[in-house]
Every structure is written in C-alpha cells, then in structure tokens.
Tab-separated table of C-alpha atoms in Angstrom:
chain	number	residue	atom	x	y	z
D	28	UNK	CA	81.971	26.910	-51.926
D	29	UNK	CA	80.658	27.496	-55.701
D	30	UNK	CA	77.099	28.493	-55.895
D	31	UNK	CA	75.465	26.332	-58.129
D	32	UNK	CA	73.848	27.808	-61.263
D	33	UNK	CA	70.083	26.904	-61.990
D	34	UNK	CA	69.301	26.321	-65.468
D	35	UNK	CA	66.038	27.589	-66.414
D	36	UNK	CA	63.248	24.942	-67.305
D	37	UNK	CA	61.710	25.682	-70.770
D	38	UNK	CA	58.549	27.388	-70.271
D	39	UNK	CA	55.560	25.151	-69.967
D	40	UNK	CA	52.932	25.209	-72.889
D	41	UNK	CA	50.593	28.120	-72.631
D	42	UNK	CA	47.369	25.562	-74.293
D	43	UNK	CA	45.538	23.718	-71.810
D	44	UNK	CA	44.644	21.239	-74.519
D	45	UNK	CA	48.703	20.675	-75.212
D	46	UNK	CA	49.138	19.735	-71.538
D	47	UNK	CA	46.303	17.339	-71.753
D	48	UNK	CA	47.926	15.605	-74.781
D	49	UNK	CA	48.288	12.132	-74.047
D	50	UNK	CA	51.207	10.382	-76.264
D	51	UNK	CA	51.244	6.992	-74.758
D	52	UNK	CA	52.068	4.356	-76.811
D	53	UNK	CA	51.644	6.374	-79.927
D	54	UNK	CA	53.784	5.116	-83.144
D	55	UNK	CA	55.800	7.874	-84.849
D	56	UNK	CA	56.252	7.219	-88.153
D	57	UNK	CA	56.154	10.837	-89.376
D	58	UNK	CA	55.227	14.297	-87.691
D	59	UNK	CA	52.414	14.443	-90.235
D	60	UNK	CA	50.263	12.170	-87.835
D	61	UNK	CA	50.986	14.702	-84.818
D	62	UNK	CA	48.925	17.835	-84.098
D	63	UNK	CA	50.564	21.229	-83.259
D	64	UNK	CA	49.921	20.401	-79.635
D	65	UNK	CA	51.209	16.896	-79.502
D	66	UNK	CA	54.168	18.335	-81.225
D	67	UNK	CA	54.760	21.135	-78.450
D	68	UNK	CA	54.176	18.489	-75.511
D	69	UNK	CA	56.800	16.338	-77.158
D	70	UNK	CA	59.428	19.544	-76.960
D	71	UNK	CA	58.552	20.602	-73.694
D	72	UNK	CA	58.848	17.132	-71.980
D	73	UNK	CA	62.226	16.892	-73.720
D	74	UNK	CA	63.386	19.926	-72.362
D	75	UNK	CA	62.084	18.966	-69.148
D	76	UNK	CA	63.833	15.599	-68.767
D	77	UNK	CA	67.161	17.167	-69.958
D	78	UNK	CA	66.849	19.711	-67.179
D	79	UNK	CA	66.194	17.075	-64.700
D	80	UNK	CA	68.652	14.525	-65.836
D	81	UNK	CA	71.484	16.768	-67.138
D	82	UNK	CA	71.294	19.824	-64.934
D	83	UNK	CA	69.697	18.379	-61.603
D	84	UNK	CA	71.388	14.795	-61.626
D	85	UNK	CA	68.069	13.447	-61.332
D	86	UNK	CA	67.647	9.488	-61.675
D	87	UNK	CA	64.315	9.029	-63.627
D	88	UNK	CA	64.074	4.977	-64.279
D	89	UNK	CA	60.699	5.401	-66.047
D	90	UNK	CA	61.448	2.360	-68.348
D	91	UNK	CA	62.973	0.206	-66.016
D	92	UNK	CA	61.998	-3.011	-67.353
D	93	UNK	CA	61.277	-2.301	-70.602
D	94	UNK	CA	63.490	-3.204	-73.857
D	95	UNK	CA	63.748	-1.559	-77.103
D	96	UNK	CA	64.543	-3.327	-80.790
D	97	UNK	CA	66.598	-1.341	-82.737
D	98	UNK	CA	66.360	-2.283	-86.491
D	99	UNK	CA	69.331	-0.747	-88.592
D	100	UNK	CA	69.209	-0.879	-92.293
D	101	UNK	CA	71.470	2.120	-92.626
D	102	UNK	CA	74.244	2.729	-90.131
D	103	UNK	CA	74.288	5.827	-88.094
D	104	UNK	CA	76.163	7.614	-85.032
D	105	UNK	CA	73.826	9.879	-83.954
D	106	UNK	CA	70.710	7.779	-83.955
D	107	UNK	CA	72.735	4.715	-82.236
D	108	UNK	CA	74.449	6.401	-79.632
D	109	UNK	CA	70.969	8.872	-78.851
D	110	UNK	CA	69.124	5.785	-78.600
D	111	UNK	CA	71.049	3.407	-76.850
D	112	UNK	CA	72.252	6.605	-74.504
D	113	UNK	CA	68.767	7.681	-73.780
D	114	UNK	CA	66.762	4.413	-73.498
D	115	UNK	CA	69.323	3.345	-70.979
D	116	UNK	CA	69.555	6.790	-69.000
D	117	UNK	CA	65.566	5.743	-68.384
D	118	UNK	CA	66.313	2.562	-67.042
D	119	UNK	CA	65.531	0.637	-70.231
D	120	UNK	CA	67.474	-2.247	-72.172
D	121	UNK	CA	68.180	-1.302	-75.831
D	122	UNK	CA	69.048	-4.417	-78.298
D	123	UNK	CA	70.877	-3.325	-81.331
D	124	UNK	CA	70.120	-5.288	-84.735
D	125	UNK	CA	72.067	-4.846	-88.055
D	126	UNK	CA	71.314	-6.222	-91.055
D	127	UNK	CA	73.514	-9.328	-90.231
D	128	UNK	CA	71.043	-9.698	-87.152
D	129	UNK	CA	67.891	-9.397	-88.896
D	130	UNK	CA	66.845	-9.247	-92.916
D	131	UNK	CA	63.573	-7.357	-93.023
D	132	UNK	CA	61.801	-9.207	-95.618
D	133	UNK	CA	64.458	-11.707	-97.053
D	134	UNK	CA	65.080	-14.255	-94.207
D	135	UNK	CA	61.460	-13.410	-92.524
D	136	UNK	CA	58.700	-11.248	-93.724
D	137	UNK	CA	58.300	-7.622	-92.229
D	138	UNK	CA	54.664	-9.013	-90.978
D	139	UNK	CA	56.509	-11.664	-89.250
D	140	UNK	CA	59.038	-9.453	-87.554
D	141	UNK	CA	56.767	-7.014	-86.572
D	142	UNK	CA	54.827	-9.863	-84.700
D	143	UNK	CA	57.492	-11.808	-83.194
D	144	UNK	CA	59.138	-8.344	-81.721
D	145	UNK	CA	55.938	-7.430	-80.347
D	146	UNK	CA	55.787	-10.593	-78.338
D	147	UNK	CA	59.730	-10.002	-77.329
D	148	UNK	CA	60.006	-6.093	-76.619
D	149	UNK	CA	58.273	-2.831	-75.982
D	150	UNK	CA	59.129	-0.965	-79.091
D	151	UNK	CA	60.618	-0.735	-82.263
D	152	UNK	CA	63.182	2.035	-83.509
D	153	UNK	CA	63.743	1.065	-87.214
D	154	UNK	CA	65.951	3.104	-89.375
D	155	UNK	CA	65.127	1.912	-92.801
D	156	UNK	CA	65.458	2.706	-96.614
D	157	UNK	CA	61.965	2.426	-97.546
D	158	UNK	CA	59.148	4.147	-95.508
D	159	UNK	CA	56.668	1.403	-96.853
D	160	UNK	CA	58.731	-1.294	-94.304
D	161	UNK	CA	57.978	1.201	-91.419
D	162	UNK	CA	54.217	1.048	-92.697
D	163	UNK	CA	54.399	-2.365	-92.557
D	164	UNK	CA	55.868	-3.015	-89.437
D	165	UNK	CA	53.267	-0.465	-87.875
D	166	UNK	CA	50.279	-2.441	-89.635
D	167	UNK	CA	51.198	-5.895	-88.133
D	168	UNK	CA	52.836	-4.754	-84.645
D	169	UNK	CA	51.047	-4.757	-81.363
D	170	UNK	CA	53.705	-2.036	-79.842
D	171	UNK	CA	54.715	1.682	-80.675
D	172	UNK	CA	56.909	1.855	-84.093
D	173	UNK	CA	59.351	4.733	-84.491
D	174	UNK	CA	60.796	5.876	-87.598
D	175	UNK	CA	64.581	6.338	-86.887
D	176	UNK	CA	65.070	7.445	-90.623
D	177	UNK	CA	63.407	6.501	-93.998
D	178	UNK	CA	63.732	7.647	-97.426
D	179	UNK	CA	60.565	10.014	-96.846
D	180	UNK	CA	60.900	11.198	-93.626
D	181	UNK	CA	63.209	11.765	-90.394
D	182	UNK	CA	60.837	12.767	-87.349
D	183	UNK	CA	63.168	12.408	-84.818
D	184	UNK	CA	65.718	14.698	-86.117
D	185	UNK	CA	63.538	17.292	-86.531
D	186	UNK	CA	62.125	17.191	-82.873
D	187	UNK	CA	66.404	17.658	-82.043
D	188	UNK	CA	66.255	20.668	-84.666
D	189	UNK	CA	63.211	22.451	-82.724
D	190	UNK	CA	64.199	21.765	-79.674
D	191	UNK	CA	67.490	23.243	-80.129
D	192	UNK	CA	66.488	26.428	-81.540
D	193	UNK	CA	63.744	26.364	-78.818
D	194	UNK	CA	66.463	26.629	-76.347
D	195	UNK	CA	68.605	29.428	-78.643
D	196	UNK	CA	65.650	31.870	-79.301
D	197	UNK	CA	63.335	31.301	-76.444
D	198	UNK	CA	60.589	30.674	-78.483
D	199	UNK	CA	59.827	29.217	-81.936
D	200	UNK	CA	56.652	31.421	-82.996
D	201	UNK	CA	57.691	34.100	-85.518
D	202	UNK	CA	61.068	32.293	-86.387
D	203	UNK	CA	61.856	31.944	-90.360
D	204	UNK	CA	63.830	28.787	-90.993
D	205	UNK	CA	65.867	28.536	-94.487
D	206	UNK	CA	66.485	25.090	-95.876
D	207	UNK	CA	69.429	25.289	-98.783
D	208	UNK	CA	69.925	22.125	-100.479
D	209	UNK	CA	68.454	18.671	-101.422
D	210	UNK	CA	64.479	18.017	-101.435
D	211	UNK	CA	65.285	15.080	-98.830
D	212	UNK	CA	63.311	13.379	-96.131
D	213	UNK	CA	64.751	16.008	-93.536
D	214	UNK	CA	63.269	18.825	-95.607
D	215	UNK	CA	60.200	16.716	-95.584
D	216	UNK	CA	59.998	16.690	-91.917
D	217	UNK	CA	60.360	20.090	-91.527
D	218	UNK	CA	57.659	20.699	-94.134
D	219	UNK	CA	55.164	18.488	-92.086
D	220	UNK	CA	56.064	20.308	-88.534
D	221	UNK	CA	57.425	24.080	-89.159
D	222	UNK	CA	53.896	25.547	-89.814
D	223	UNK	CA	52.262	23.943	-86.651
D	224	UNK	CA	54.576	25.529	-84.473
D	225	UNK	CA	54.275	29.036	-86.111
D	226	UNK	CA	57.558	28.605	-87.584
D	227	UNK	CA	57.946	30.037	-91.576
D	228	UNK	CA	59.766	28.302	-93.980
D	229	UNK	CA	61.880	28.950	-97.391
D	230	UNK	CA	63.022	26.358	-99.584
D	231	UNK	CA	65.939	26.675	-101.806
D	232	UNK	CA	66.595	23.305	-103.931
D	233	UNK	CA	68.197	22.904	-107.361
D	234	UNK	CA	65.870	22.454	-110.172
D	235	UNK	CA	65.031	18.607	-110.108
D	236	UNK	CA	65.755	18.148	-106.206
D	237	UNK	CA	62.412	19.652	-105.229
D	238	UNK	CA	60.428	17.930	-102.485
D	239	UNK	CA	57.946	15.729	-103.034
D	240	UNK	CA	55.053	17.171	-104.854
D	241	UNK	CA	52.341	15.548	-102.260
D	242	UNK	CA	54.406	16.606	-98.959
D	243	UNK	CA	54.702	19.964	-101.167
D	244	UNK	CA	50.844	20.443	-101.057
D	245	UNK	CA	50.232	18.861	-97.518
D	246	UNK	CA	52.746	21.891	-96.218
D	247	UNK	CA	50.942	24.579	-98.365
D	248	UNK	CA	47.642	23.212	-96.880
D	249	UNK	CA	49.568	23.530	-93.538
D	250	UNK	CA	50.646	26.893	-94.075
D	251	UNK	CA	47.349	28.257	-95.054
D	252	UNK	CA	45.889	27.091	-91.896
D	253	UNK	CA	48.476	28.257	-89.339
D	254	UNK	CA	49.239	31.276	-90.849
D	255	UNK	CA	52.761	31.238	-92.051
D	256	UNK	CA	54.580	31.704	-94.898
D	257	UNK	CA	55.837	28.639	-97.296
D	258	UNK	CA	58.444	30.033	-100.170
D	259	UNK	CA	59.905	27.616	-102.683
D	260	UNK	CA	62.898	28.858	-105.173
D	261	UNK	CA	65.595	27.522	-106.602
D	262	UNK	CA	67.893	30.670	-105.689
D	263	UNK	CA	69.919	30.073	-102.298
D	264	UNK	CA	70.101	33.729	-101.874
D	265	UNK	CA	66.156	34.434	-102.446
D	266	UNK	CA	65.790	31.726	-99.403
D	267	UNK	CA	68.207	33.026	-96.900
D	268	UNK	CA	67.106	36.503	-97.242
D	269	UNK	CA	65.868	37.890	-94.107
D	270	UNK	CA	65.680	34.363	-92.372
D	271	UNK	CA	66.514	33.550	-88.830
D	272	UNK	CA	68.050	30.027	-89.220
D	273	UNK	CA	69.893	28.213	-92.306
D	274	UNK	CA	69.762	24.743	-92.535
D	275	UNK	CA	71.597	22.190	-95.045
D	276	UNK	CA	72.163	18.621	-95.222
D	277	UNK	CA	73.917	16.071	-97.098
D	278	UNK	CA	73.674	16.453	-100.851
D	279	UNK	CA	74.701	12.685	-101.435
D	280	UNK	CA	72.721	10.379	-99.269
D	281	UNK	CA	73.335	6.835	-98.500
D	282	UNK	CA	72.412	4.821	-101.872
D	283	UNK	CA	73.233	7.891	-103.746
D	284	UNK	CA	76.758	7.281	-104.156
D	285	UNK	CA	76.739	6.417	-107.934
D	286	UNK	CA	75.159	9.798	-108.276
D	287	UNK	CA	77.791	11.729	-106.425
D	288	UNK	CA	79.579	13.379	-109.473
D	289	UNK	CA	76.117	14.628	-111.215
D	290	UNK	CA	74.864	16.027	-107.463
D	291	UNK	CA	77.929	18.062	-106.807
D	292	UNK	CA	77.797	19.620	-110.093
D	293	UNK	CA	74.141	20.165	-110.011
D	294	UNK	CA	74.743	21.650	-106.216
D	295	UNK	CA	77.159	23.982	-107.207
D	296	UNK	CA	76.588	27.676	-105.389
D	297	UNK	CA	74.481	25.840	-102.440
D	298	UNK	CA	77.544	25.835	-100.407
D	299	UNK	CA	76.343	28.259	-97.048
D	300	UNK	CA	79.053	30.479	-96.224
D	301	UNK	CA	79.199	33.735	-94.232
D	302	UNK	CA	77.783	35.337	-97.700
D	303	UNK	CA	74.768	33.448	-97.407
D	304	UNK	CA	74.414	34.446	-94.021
D	305	UNK	CA	75.153	37.925	-95.288
D	306	UNK	CA	71.559	38.532	-96.238
D	307	UNK	CA	69.830	36.899	-93.176
D	308	UNK	CA	68.584	38.425	-89.848
D	309	UNK	CA	71.418	39.822	-87.847
D	310	UNK	CA	70.648	36.736	-85.062
D	311	UNK	CA	71.103	33.861	-87.815
D	312	UNK	CA	71.944	30.929	-86.459
D	313	UNK	CA	73.245	27.469	-88.675
D	314	UNK	CA	72.115	23.953	-88.505
D	315	UNK	CA	73.417	20.834	-89.859
D	316	UNK	CA	71.996	17.233	-88.938
D	317	UNK	CA	75.443	15.800	-89.775
D	318	UNK	CA	77.782	14.480	-91.271
D	319	UNK	CA	78.719	16.996	-92.717
D	320	UNK	CA	81.085	17.466	-96.143
D	321	UNK	CA	82.872	20.667	-96.937
D	322	UNK	CA	81.086	21.678	-100.254
D	323	UNK	CA	77.515	21.915	-98.173
D	324	UNK	CA	79.011	24.236	-95.452
D	325	UNK	CA	82.604	26.072	-94.880
D	326	UNK	CA	84.377	25.793	-92.004
D	327	UNK	CA	84.125	29.404	-90.888
D	328	UNK	CA	80.241	28.939	-90.946
D	329	UNK	CA	80.452	25.203	-89.280
D	330	UNK	CA	82.858	26.374	-86.539
D	331	UNK	CA	81.255	29.661	-85.708
D	332	UNK	CA	79.472	30.673	-82.729
D	333	UNK	CA	76.539	30.883	-85.005
D	334	UNK	CA	76.715	27.293	-85.372
D	335	UNK	CA	74.182	25.048	-83.169
D	336	UNK	CA	75.284	21.947	-84.513
D	337	UNK	CA	76.898	20.316	-81.569
D	338	UNK	CA	74.018	21.127	-79.256
D	339	UNK	CA	71.415	19.807	-82.106
D	340	UNK	CA	73.143	16.423	-81.958
D	341	UNK	CA	73.311	16.200	-78.328
D	342	UNK	CA	69.281	17.175	-78.445
D	343	UNK	CA	68.764	13.910	-80.731
D	344	UNK	CA	69.322	12.078	-77.132
D	345	UNK	CA	66.551	14.348	-74.985
D	346	UNK	CA	63.997	14.246	-77.947
D	347	UNK	CA	64.555	10.575	-78.699
D	348	UNK	CA	63.789	9.623	-75.110
D	349	UNK	CA	60.232	11.235	-75.291
D	350	UNK	CA	59.492	9.453	-78.287
D	351	UNK	CA	60.137	6.113	-76.691
C-alpha cells in the first residue's frame, strides 16, 4: 500500500507567554484588542486544528452541544461557508440569519437582540455594515461576539491571510507585505496585526482613498513598538519594491456601487500584474480575499503559481474555528 505522507505541524510558539494565553470566551471585534502572543496563539491553534482534522482525520467535537447565531447584513460565500462548515466540523450547530430573519435596530433594537441571543445560543458572528452595531451587540451580550466583517475591520480575513503566509514561508517575522488598493476594512485589519507578528507593511492607495487617520496613528505606534517598517504612498511600484507579498482587494465594496465609475477611474494604474511583481523579491506571492475583479489583478498573476488565493480562502475555515 502507498505510504501515507505526514504533513508537518506548524512549529509551536517559542514564547512561553503565548503558550499560556487563555482566549476562552473572548469576543473579537478587531485584532487591535489582541496582543502579539494572542494572535500567534490563534494562528498556531488554527494550524494545529487543520493538521489534526484535515490530514490526521481526527474527529474533534469540541463544540458539541453549542450553537452559533450568524447575523448577515451583507452576503458572503466564504464567511458563510467557512463558519457553517467549521462550526459543524467541531460538533456545533450554526444558525444562519439574514436580513429577512433579523432586522438589527429596525424591528428590534440591537440591545434587545443581543440579550435575546445571549439566552438562545453560545456565540454570535455578525457581518454588518456599521462597526458601531458590533460594539452595541458586544456591550449588551453576555456571550462572545465575533466580527464577520464591518466597515472598519475584517479580523477573521487577516487571520486566514497570515496563516496562509506562515504555511508558505515557514515564518512570518521579517516578511514584507505590500497592500495596493483601497484603504478599506481589510487593510485596517492588516495595520492592526502586521507589526505584532514582525511583518513590515507597505501601503499604496490613491489620493483620497487612504486608510482612516486614527488607524494610521495606531499602526505607526505599533510599528515603532515592534521595530517594523510602515510605509504609506500613492505609488503602487514604490510599495511593491522589495516585497514578499502583494495584496489587493475589491475597489468597489458592497454599498459603494454608485461610486463605481469614479472609483475605477481613480484606481487606474493599481492593477497588480507581473510588471508589479517584477520589482518585488524573487519569492513574491499574491493574496486577495475574493471575490476578485479583473481590474484589480490580471489572470496571469491570479492563476499563477505565485497566487495563494485558494489556500487563503480555505484557511478562512480553519481560522474561524479558533475564533469560535
């Protein structure tokens, strides 16, 4: 019979402090609230679950008897599928709620919804338009609240991105990630996380599309604290120079459809191509949280061996499992 190839486990964290981190019962509205050791622990746990369940075929009903309320004001293939399959794999029961089932702040206040759900389930994942909705749910709920996406942050995406890079490069510390695109919620989460993992961050956004000033200030503080580089520019090639990872995202988010024509004009020159990669390091790779449009990255990059977008999408499942 064919000998089974063992998949290497991710290295355990060197830090004893990280090994002792207790994340049970924690909400996750933004990775700004998580320390370096806590984020490293989340990544290690994700890699360990992936190895044990996917490669070793272990059955781990760690959430048997637990239920999850999934509030979705905005649709999503990856967030819904990764959360439902991940929670079910651990023996839990996910309950999907669309805007047809639950009208936050309309038919019932967010305060009342948070208190009702606290008595009916064990955890809430909410994908919302306004970050203030998450903060209100968190304030009033007696169970953990997980940010499935808001206008300000997308923490569960960033955990998947860094797990993907950790698997590919073997280590995160010392890598350079270059964001070329809109100053949006995904970028904000990169900015709250990269320095804590020893990752340098270069950001290129068109003028008028920069990240939030308060988030830039916090990212500058974190960069100084952890000894990493933070570069902000409006020149995509400057951001790409000498980088390990090129990252972009949609230029037109849900709710911005009326701005599409103007945005496409303003983002001219920001498409990631092999020419962009020509100034990056020889081992450069590409990430995109999906769904992707041609104007953001061409097929030559998107479907190349440098593109990690499909492992990145799969890792949404393994990282959401530890967030729960």
